Each structure stands twice: as C-alpha cells, then as structure tokens.
Short mmCIF file of C-alpha atoms in Angstrom, two decimals:
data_model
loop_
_atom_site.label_atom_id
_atom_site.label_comp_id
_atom_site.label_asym_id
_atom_site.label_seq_id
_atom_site.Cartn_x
_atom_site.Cartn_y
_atom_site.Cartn_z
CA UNK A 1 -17.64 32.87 56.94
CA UNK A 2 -17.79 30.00 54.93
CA UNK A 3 -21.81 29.42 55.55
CA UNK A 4 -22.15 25.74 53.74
CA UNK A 5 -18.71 24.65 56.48
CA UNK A 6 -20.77 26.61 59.04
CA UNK A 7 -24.14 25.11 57.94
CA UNK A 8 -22.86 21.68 57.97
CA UNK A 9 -21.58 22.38 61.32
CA UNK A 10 -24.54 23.46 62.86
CA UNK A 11 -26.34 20.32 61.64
CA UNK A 12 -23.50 17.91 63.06
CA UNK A 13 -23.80 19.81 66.28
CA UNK A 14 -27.47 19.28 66.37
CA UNK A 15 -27.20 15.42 65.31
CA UNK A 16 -24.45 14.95 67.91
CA UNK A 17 -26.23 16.64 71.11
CA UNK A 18 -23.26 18.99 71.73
CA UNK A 19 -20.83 21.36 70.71
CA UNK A 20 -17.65 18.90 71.78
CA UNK A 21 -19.39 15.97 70.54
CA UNK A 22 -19.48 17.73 67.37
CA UNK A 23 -15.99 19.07 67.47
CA UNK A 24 -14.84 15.33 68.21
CA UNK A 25 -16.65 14.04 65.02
CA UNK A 26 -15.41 16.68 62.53
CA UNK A 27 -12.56 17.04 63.57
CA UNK A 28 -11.97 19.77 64.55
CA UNK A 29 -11.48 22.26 68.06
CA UNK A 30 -14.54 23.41 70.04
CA UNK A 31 -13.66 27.31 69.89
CA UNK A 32 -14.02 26.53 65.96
CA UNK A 33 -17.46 25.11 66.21
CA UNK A 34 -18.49 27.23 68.77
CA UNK A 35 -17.15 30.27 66.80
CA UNK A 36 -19.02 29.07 63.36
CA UNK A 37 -22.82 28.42 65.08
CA UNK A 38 -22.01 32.18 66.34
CA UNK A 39 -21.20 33.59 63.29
CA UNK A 40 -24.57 31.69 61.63
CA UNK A 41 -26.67 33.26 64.36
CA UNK A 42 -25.38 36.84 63.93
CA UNK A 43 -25.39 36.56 59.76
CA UNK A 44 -29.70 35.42 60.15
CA UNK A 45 -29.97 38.02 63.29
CA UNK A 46 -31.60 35.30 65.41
CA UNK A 47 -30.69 32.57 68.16
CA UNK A 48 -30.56 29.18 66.92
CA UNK A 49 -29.70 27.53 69.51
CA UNK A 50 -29.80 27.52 73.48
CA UNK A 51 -26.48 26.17 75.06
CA UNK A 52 -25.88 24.29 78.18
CA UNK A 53 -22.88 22.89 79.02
CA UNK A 54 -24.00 19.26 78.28
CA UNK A 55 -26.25 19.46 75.78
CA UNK A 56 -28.38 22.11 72.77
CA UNK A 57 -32.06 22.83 72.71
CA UNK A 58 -33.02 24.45 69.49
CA UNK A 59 -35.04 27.68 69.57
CA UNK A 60 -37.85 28.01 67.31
CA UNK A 61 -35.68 29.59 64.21
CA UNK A 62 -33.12 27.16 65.00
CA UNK A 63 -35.27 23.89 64.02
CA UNK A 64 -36.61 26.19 61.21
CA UNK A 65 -32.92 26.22 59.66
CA UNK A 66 -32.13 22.79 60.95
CA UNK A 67 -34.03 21.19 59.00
CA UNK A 68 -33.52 23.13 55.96
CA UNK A 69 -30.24 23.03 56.42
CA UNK A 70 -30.57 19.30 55.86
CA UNK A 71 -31.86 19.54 52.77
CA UNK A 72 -29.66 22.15 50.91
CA UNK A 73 -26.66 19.57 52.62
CA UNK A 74 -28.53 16.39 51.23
CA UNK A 75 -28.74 18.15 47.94
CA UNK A 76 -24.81 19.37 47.57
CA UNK A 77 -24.04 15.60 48.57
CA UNK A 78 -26.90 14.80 45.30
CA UNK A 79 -24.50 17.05 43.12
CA UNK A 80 -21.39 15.45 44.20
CA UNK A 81 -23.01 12.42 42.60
CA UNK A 82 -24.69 13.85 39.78
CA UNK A 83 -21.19 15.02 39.08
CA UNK A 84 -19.55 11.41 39.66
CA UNK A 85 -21.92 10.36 37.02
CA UNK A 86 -21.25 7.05 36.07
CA UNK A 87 -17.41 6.97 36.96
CA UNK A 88 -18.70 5.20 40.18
CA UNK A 89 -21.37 2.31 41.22
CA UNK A 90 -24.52 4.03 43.08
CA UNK A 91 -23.72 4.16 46.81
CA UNK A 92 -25.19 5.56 49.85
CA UNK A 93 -28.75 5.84 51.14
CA UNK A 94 -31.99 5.94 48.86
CA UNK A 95 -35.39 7.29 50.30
CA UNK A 96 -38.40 6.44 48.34
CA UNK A 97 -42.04 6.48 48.91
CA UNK A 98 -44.88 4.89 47.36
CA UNK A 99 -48.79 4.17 47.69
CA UNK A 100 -49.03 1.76 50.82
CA UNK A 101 -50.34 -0.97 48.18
CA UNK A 102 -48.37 -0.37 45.43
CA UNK A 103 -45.30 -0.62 47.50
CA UNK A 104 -46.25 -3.46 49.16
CA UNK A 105 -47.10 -5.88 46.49
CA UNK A 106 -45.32 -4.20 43.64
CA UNK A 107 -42.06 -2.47 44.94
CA UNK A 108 -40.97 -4.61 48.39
CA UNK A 109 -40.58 -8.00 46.47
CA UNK A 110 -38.33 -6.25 44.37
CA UNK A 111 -35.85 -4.63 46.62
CA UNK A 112 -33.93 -7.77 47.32
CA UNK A 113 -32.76 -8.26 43.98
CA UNK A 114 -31.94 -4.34 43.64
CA UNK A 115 -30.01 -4.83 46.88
CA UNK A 116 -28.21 -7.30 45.21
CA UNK A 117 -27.56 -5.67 42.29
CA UNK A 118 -26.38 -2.83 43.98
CA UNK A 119 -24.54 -3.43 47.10
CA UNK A 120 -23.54 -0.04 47.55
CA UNK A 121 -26.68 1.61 48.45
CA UNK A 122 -28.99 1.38 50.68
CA UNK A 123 -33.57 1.80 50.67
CA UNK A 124 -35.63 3.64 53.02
CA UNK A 125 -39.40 2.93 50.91
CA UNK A 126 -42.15 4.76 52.98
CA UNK A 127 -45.95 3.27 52.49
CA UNK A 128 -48.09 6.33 52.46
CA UNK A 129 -51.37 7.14 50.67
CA UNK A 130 -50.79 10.70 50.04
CA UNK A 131 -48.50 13.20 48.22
CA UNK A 132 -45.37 13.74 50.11
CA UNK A 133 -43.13 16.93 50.31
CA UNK A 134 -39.81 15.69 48.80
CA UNK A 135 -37.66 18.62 50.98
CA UNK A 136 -39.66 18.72 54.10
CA UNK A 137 -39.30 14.98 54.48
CA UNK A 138 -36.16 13.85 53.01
CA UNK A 139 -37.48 11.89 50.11
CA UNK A 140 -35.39 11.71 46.86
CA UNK A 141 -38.16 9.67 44.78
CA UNK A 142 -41.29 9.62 44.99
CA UNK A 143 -43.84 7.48 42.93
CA UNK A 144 -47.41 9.25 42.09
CA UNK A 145 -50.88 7.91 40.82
CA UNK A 146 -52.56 10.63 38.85
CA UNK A 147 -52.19 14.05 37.62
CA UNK A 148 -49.09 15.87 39.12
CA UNK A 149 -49.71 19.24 40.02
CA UNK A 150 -46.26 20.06 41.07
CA UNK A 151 -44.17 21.30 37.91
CA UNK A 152 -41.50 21.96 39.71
CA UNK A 153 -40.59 18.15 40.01
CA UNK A 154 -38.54 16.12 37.20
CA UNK A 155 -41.43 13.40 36.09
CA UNK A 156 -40.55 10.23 34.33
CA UNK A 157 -43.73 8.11 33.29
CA UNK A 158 -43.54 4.58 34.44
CA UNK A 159 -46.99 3.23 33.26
CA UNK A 160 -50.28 3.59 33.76
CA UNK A 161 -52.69 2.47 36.56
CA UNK A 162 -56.80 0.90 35.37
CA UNK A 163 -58.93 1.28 37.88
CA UNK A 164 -61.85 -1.25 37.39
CA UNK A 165 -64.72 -2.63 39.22
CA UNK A 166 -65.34 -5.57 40.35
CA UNK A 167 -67.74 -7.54 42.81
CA UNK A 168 -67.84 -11.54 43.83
CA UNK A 169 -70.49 -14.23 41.55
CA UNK A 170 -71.86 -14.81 44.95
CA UNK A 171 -73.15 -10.94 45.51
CA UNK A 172 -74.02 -10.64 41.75
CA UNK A 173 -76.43 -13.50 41.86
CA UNK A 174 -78.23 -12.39 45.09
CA UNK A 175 -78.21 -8.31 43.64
CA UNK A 176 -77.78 -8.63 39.57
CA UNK A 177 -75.44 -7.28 37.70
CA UNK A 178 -74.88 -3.31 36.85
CA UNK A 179 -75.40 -2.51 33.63
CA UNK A 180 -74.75 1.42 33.28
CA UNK A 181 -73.08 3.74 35.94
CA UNK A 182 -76.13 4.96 37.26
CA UNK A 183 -76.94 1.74 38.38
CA UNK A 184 -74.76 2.14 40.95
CA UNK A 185 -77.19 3.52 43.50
CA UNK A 186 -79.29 0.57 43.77
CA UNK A 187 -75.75 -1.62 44.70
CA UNK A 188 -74.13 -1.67 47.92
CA UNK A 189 -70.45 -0.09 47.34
CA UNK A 190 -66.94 -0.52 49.22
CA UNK A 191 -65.38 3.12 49.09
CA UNK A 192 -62.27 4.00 49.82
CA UNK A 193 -62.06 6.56 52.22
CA UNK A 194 -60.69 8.33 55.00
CA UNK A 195 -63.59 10.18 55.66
CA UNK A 196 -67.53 8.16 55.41
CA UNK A 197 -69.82 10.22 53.66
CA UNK A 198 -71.01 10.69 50.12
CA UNK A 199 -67.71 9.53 47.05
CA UNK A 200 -67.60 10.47 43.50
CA UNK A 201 -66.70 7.93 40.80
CA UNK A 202 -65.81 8.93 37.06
CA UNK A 203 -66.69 6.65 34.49
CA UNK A 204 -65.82 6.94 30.73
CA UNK A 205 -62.36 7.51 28.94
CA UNK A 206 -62.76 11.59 28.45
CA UNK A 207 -61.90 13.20 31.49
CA UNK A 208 -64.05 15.85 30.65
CA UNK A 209 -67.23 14.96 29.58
CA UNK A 210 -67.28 11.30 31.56
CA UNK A 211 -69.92 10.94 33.65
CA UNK A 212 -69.66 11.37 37.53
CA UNK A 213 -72.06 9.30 39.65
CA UNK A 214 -72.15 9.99 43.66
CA UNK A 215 -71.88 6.59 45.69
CA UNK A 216 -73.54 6.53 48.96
CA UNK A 217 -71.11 3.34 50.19
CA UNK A 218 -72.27 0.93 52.58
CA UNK A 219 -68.95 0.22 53.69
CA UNK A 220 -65.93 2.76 54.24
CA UNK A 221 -62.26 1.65 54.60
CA UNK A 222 -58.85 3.45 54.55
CA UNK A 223 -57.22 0.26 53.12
CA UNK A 224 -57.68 -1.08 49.59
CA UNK A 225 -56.58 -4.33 51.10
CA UNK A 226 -59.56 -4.68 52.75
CA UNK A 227 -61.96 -3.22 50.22
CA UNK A 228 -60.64 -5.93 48.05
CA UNK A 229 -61.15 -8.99 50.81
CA UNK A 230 -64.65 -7.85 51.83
CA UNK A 231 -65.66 -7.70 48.06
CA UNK A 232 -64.07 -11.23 47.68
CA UNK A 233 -66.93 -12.16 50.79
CA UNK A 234 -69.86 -10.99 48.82
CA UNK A 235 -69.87 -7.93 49.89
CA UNK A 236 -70.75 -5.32 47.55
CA UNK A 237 -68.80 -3.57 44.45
CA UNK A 238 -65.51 -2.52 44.79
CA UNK A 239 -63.39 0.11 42.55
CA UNK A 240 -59.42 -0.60 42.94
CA UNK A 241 -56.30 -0.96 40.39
CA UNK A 242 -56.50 -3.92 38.18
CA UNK A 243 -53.57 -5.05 39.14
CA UNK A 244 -54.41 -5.65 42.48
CA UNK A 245 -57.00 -8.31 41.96
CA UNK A 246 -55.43 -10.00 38.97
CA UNK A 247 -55.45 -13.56 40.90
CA UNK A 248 -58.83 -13.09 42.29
CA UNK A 249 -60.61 -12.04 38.33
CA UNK A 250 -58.80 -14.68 36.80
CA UNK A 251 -59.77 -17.68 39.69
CA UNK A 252 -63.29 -16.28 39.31
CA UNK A 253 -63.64 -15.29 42.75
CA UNK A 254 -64.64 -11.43 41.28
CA UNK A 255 -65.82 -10.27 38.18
CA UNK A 256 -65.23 -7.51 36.80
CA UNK A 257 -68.02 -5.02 35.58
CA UNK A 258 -68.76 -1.73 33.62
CA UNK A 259 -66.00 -2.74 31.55
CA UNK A 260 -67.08 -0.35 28.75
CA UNK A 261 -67.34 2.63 31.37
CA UNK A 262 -64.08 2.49 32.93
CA UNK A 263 -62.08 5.72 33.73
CA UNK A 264 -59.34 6.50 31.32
CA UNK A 265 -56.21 4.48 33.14
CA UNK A 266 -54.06 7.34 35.81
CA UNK A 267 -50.41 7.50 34.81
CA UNK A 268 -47.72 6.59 37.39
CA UNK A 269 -44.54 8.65 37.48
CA UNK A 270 -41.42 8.67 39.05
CA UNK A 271 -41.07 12.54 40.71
CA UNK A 272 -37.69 14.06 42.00
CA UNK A 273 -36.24 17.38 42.71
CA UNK A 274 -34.40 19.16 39.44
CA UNK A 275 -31.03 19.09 41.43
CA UNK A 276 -31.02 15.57 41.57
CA UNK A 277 -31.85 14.89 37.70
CA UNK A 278 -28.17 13.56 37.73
CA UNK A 279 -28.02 11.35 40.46
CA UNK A 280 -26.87 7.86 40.26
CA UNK A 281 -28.92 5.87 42.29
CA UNK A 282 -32.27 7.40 41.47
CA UNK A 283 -31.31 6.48 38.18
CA UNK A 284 -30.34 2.96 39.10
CA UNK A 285 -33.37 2.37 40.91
CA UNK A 286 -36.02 3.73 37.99
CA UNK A 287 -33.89 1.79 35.30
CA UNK A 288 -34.57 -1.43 37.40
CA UNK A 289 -38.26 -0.56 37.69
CA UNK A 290 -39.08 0.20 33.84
CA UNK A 291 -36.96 -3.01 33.30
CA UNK A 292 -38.88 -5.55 35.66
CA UNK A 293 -42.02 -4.33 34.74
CA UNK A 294 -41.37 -4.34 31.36
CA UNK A 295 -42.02 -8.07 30.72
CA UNK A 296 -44.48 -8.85 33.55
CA UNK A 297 -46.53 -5.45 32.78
CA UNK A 298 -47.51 -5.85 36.53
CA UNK A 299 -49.83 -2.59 36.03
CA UNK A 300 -52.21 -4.35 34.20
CA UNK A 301 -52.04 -2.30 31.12
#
C-alpha cells in the first residue's frame, strides 16, 4: 500500500462526503478508493470510518487521523515548494495569525499591496490573542510577542515591541502624576485581562531583578482597543505597545509616564514549522514585512 496515495485518499473522501464523490474527483474507480480506506484501517487496526451508502461519519480514530492526515499532506505540498525554490512565483494559499491588534492596525493595511505583489497566492490572517498550535490548526506563520518557548519552531526576529504607560492630561491633573512604580497603587489602572482580579506589571530593563508591582485595576478589558479609548476619556493608566498610541502621545491626548521604568521592549518573531524553512511564500510574505517596516519602524523602536 502506498499509505501517502491512501492517506490523501482518505482525506479527499472525507472533504467530498463520499466514497464516489471522491472517486469522481481523483479520478479514479470506487473499488480503488474503497479498497485504499480498507487497507488504511487494517494497517492502524482500527475503523476510521462508518459507511452508508450516501454519505461517511468518522469514528473517533478516524477524525484523530483526519486531521493529521491534513497536516503531514499540507506539509509534503510545503516540500514540493521548498523544492521549487525560487524557479517559480509564490502561489497557493497562506495562513497566518497574529495578535488581534497587531494584525489589525499593523498587518491588514498591508495585505493589499502583498496581494498585489503577489497574485499568485492567497491570505487567511487569523486575529487571536494567544499562542496558536501551527499543526493542529493549519497555520504556516505565526507572529509572537515575547519569549518563545517552543524550540521546535524556525524563529526569525522581526523587531521589538515597548510597552509603555500612559494616561490622559485630564486624569493626571485631577490624580497627579506617578513618579516610581510603586505609586501605582494609589492610581486607578486599565488591565488587560481575560480574567478580573489582581495583574502583575514588570518595570525596569533586567528581566531579572526589575521590580514587579501587583495592580489591583479598576477597570478590566479583553481588548487593548478599549483600554486605550477609556484611557484617552480620563480614565485611569493604561500599559499597551507604543505603537499603538503613537497619534494619541504625539496630539497630547496621553502622556506617557515611568519612562525611566519601562520593561525591557518583547521581541516579535516570525515562527514556522522546520519543514517549511524552504517555502516560498512564507518567505515572500516575511521579506515584505522586514521591508515595510523597515523605513516606517511602525514598532516604535
């Protein structure tokens, strides 16, 4: 048995609903499909999938190896282009994710011109606040605030992210300004947050000996959008990237503060699996990245 035929197969089969549906889009006859999803079932010693004559249910196992199965056919398709190299233009589909904010203001007002540069491929860019799994969810590049703990993944540094903090002239007059850290707990702070309770923020550029202050926030929002907007109303004190209220510090709508306490800046990377260090349109789209930022330095750093 040819198991990467079979496994691609099983996966069209799957997509398609049924068995002849699948044999139709191959091409190829439905004893040969039918004979292949057999031959998968009795190699892994399980049922993968429950057949009706008009359409497939997938057992347990089956979805298991679905979408795995996926992944290891996504990847061979990656090598095909890694291959390639640069004997051909990028082409096909490109799934990225990013911080909801970062790819919002950053990253979407860019993908028009990368479109345009490369008409070829295609974006999928997924807003999400939180570290994705590249196989489990189909993502070939992923862009990352912070410390990486996965070494498994090809990094390539695209900058650096300053957080800073930063309230309105309006809130400062009625409340002062902060002069150290600690000062902090005598301010009314916008935290972002899933989860209301009691936040840590690090001050100082050494990681570790910087001083950590606990922030009891008076107001608690999943969005940094928001954060941002209610600080711009008076408020309270905000912590968010600098580039995010560039407009806002430099009409003097907020201030910023602690400047000589700040956090040492996060770097930003550009993560990927190994087996797609080659590809072409990963490339493509980092390369446009590093070179629009370059000039603009929209990270503020």
């Amino acid at each position: 048995m040819d198991q990467l035929a079979a496994m691609a197969t099983f996966v069209r089969a799957v997509d398609a609903g049924s068995l002849s549906a699948a044999a139709r889009a191959i091409p190829s006859s439905l004893t040969s499909v039918s004979r292949q999803i057999s031959a998968l079932e009795l190699h892994f010693g399980t049922r993968l999938l429950l057949r009706t004559t008009r359409q497939l249910a997938l057992t347990e196992d089956g979805r298991i190896f679905y979408e795995r199965a996926r992944s290891v056919l996504g990847e061979m398709k990656e090598i095909e282009e890694a291959l390639a190299g640069n004997r051909r233009e990028p082409s096909g589909r490109l799934r990225v994710s990013a911080p909801a904010l970062m790819g919002r203001l950053l990253i979407a007002p860019l993908l028009g011109d990368f479109l345009r540069t490369f008409p070829s491929l295609s974006v999928d860019l997924l807003l999400v606040d939180r570290n994705v799994d590249l196989i489990e969810e189909d993502v070939h590049l992923a862009l990352r605030v912070g410390r990486v703990a996965d070494s498994q993944l090809v990094m390539r540094k695209l900058g650096e992210v300053q957080m800073i903090h930063c309230a309105s002239p309006d809130y400062l007059a009625r409340r002062g300004e902060p002069q150290t850290p600690s000062d902090l707990a005598q301010h009314d702070c916008l935290v972002f947050s899933d989860a209301p309770g009691v936040a840590t923020w690090r001050f100082g550029r050494d990681a570790g000996s910087g001083q950590r202050v606990r922030i009891s926030g008076r107001l608690w929002v999943n969005s940094l959008d928001a954060l941002a907007t209610a600080a711009d109303s008076g408020t309270g004190i905000v912590r968010v990237p600098s580039w995010q209220v560039e407009r806002q510090l430099a009409e003097g709508r907020l201030r910023r503060l602690l400047r000589e306490h700040e956090p040492a800046p996060a770097p930003l990377h550009a993560l990927y699996q190994p087996s797609r260090l080659g590809s072409a349109k990963i490339r493509a789209f980092v390369d446009f990245l590093v070179e629009r930022w370059r000039g603009s330095d929209p990270l503020g750093r």
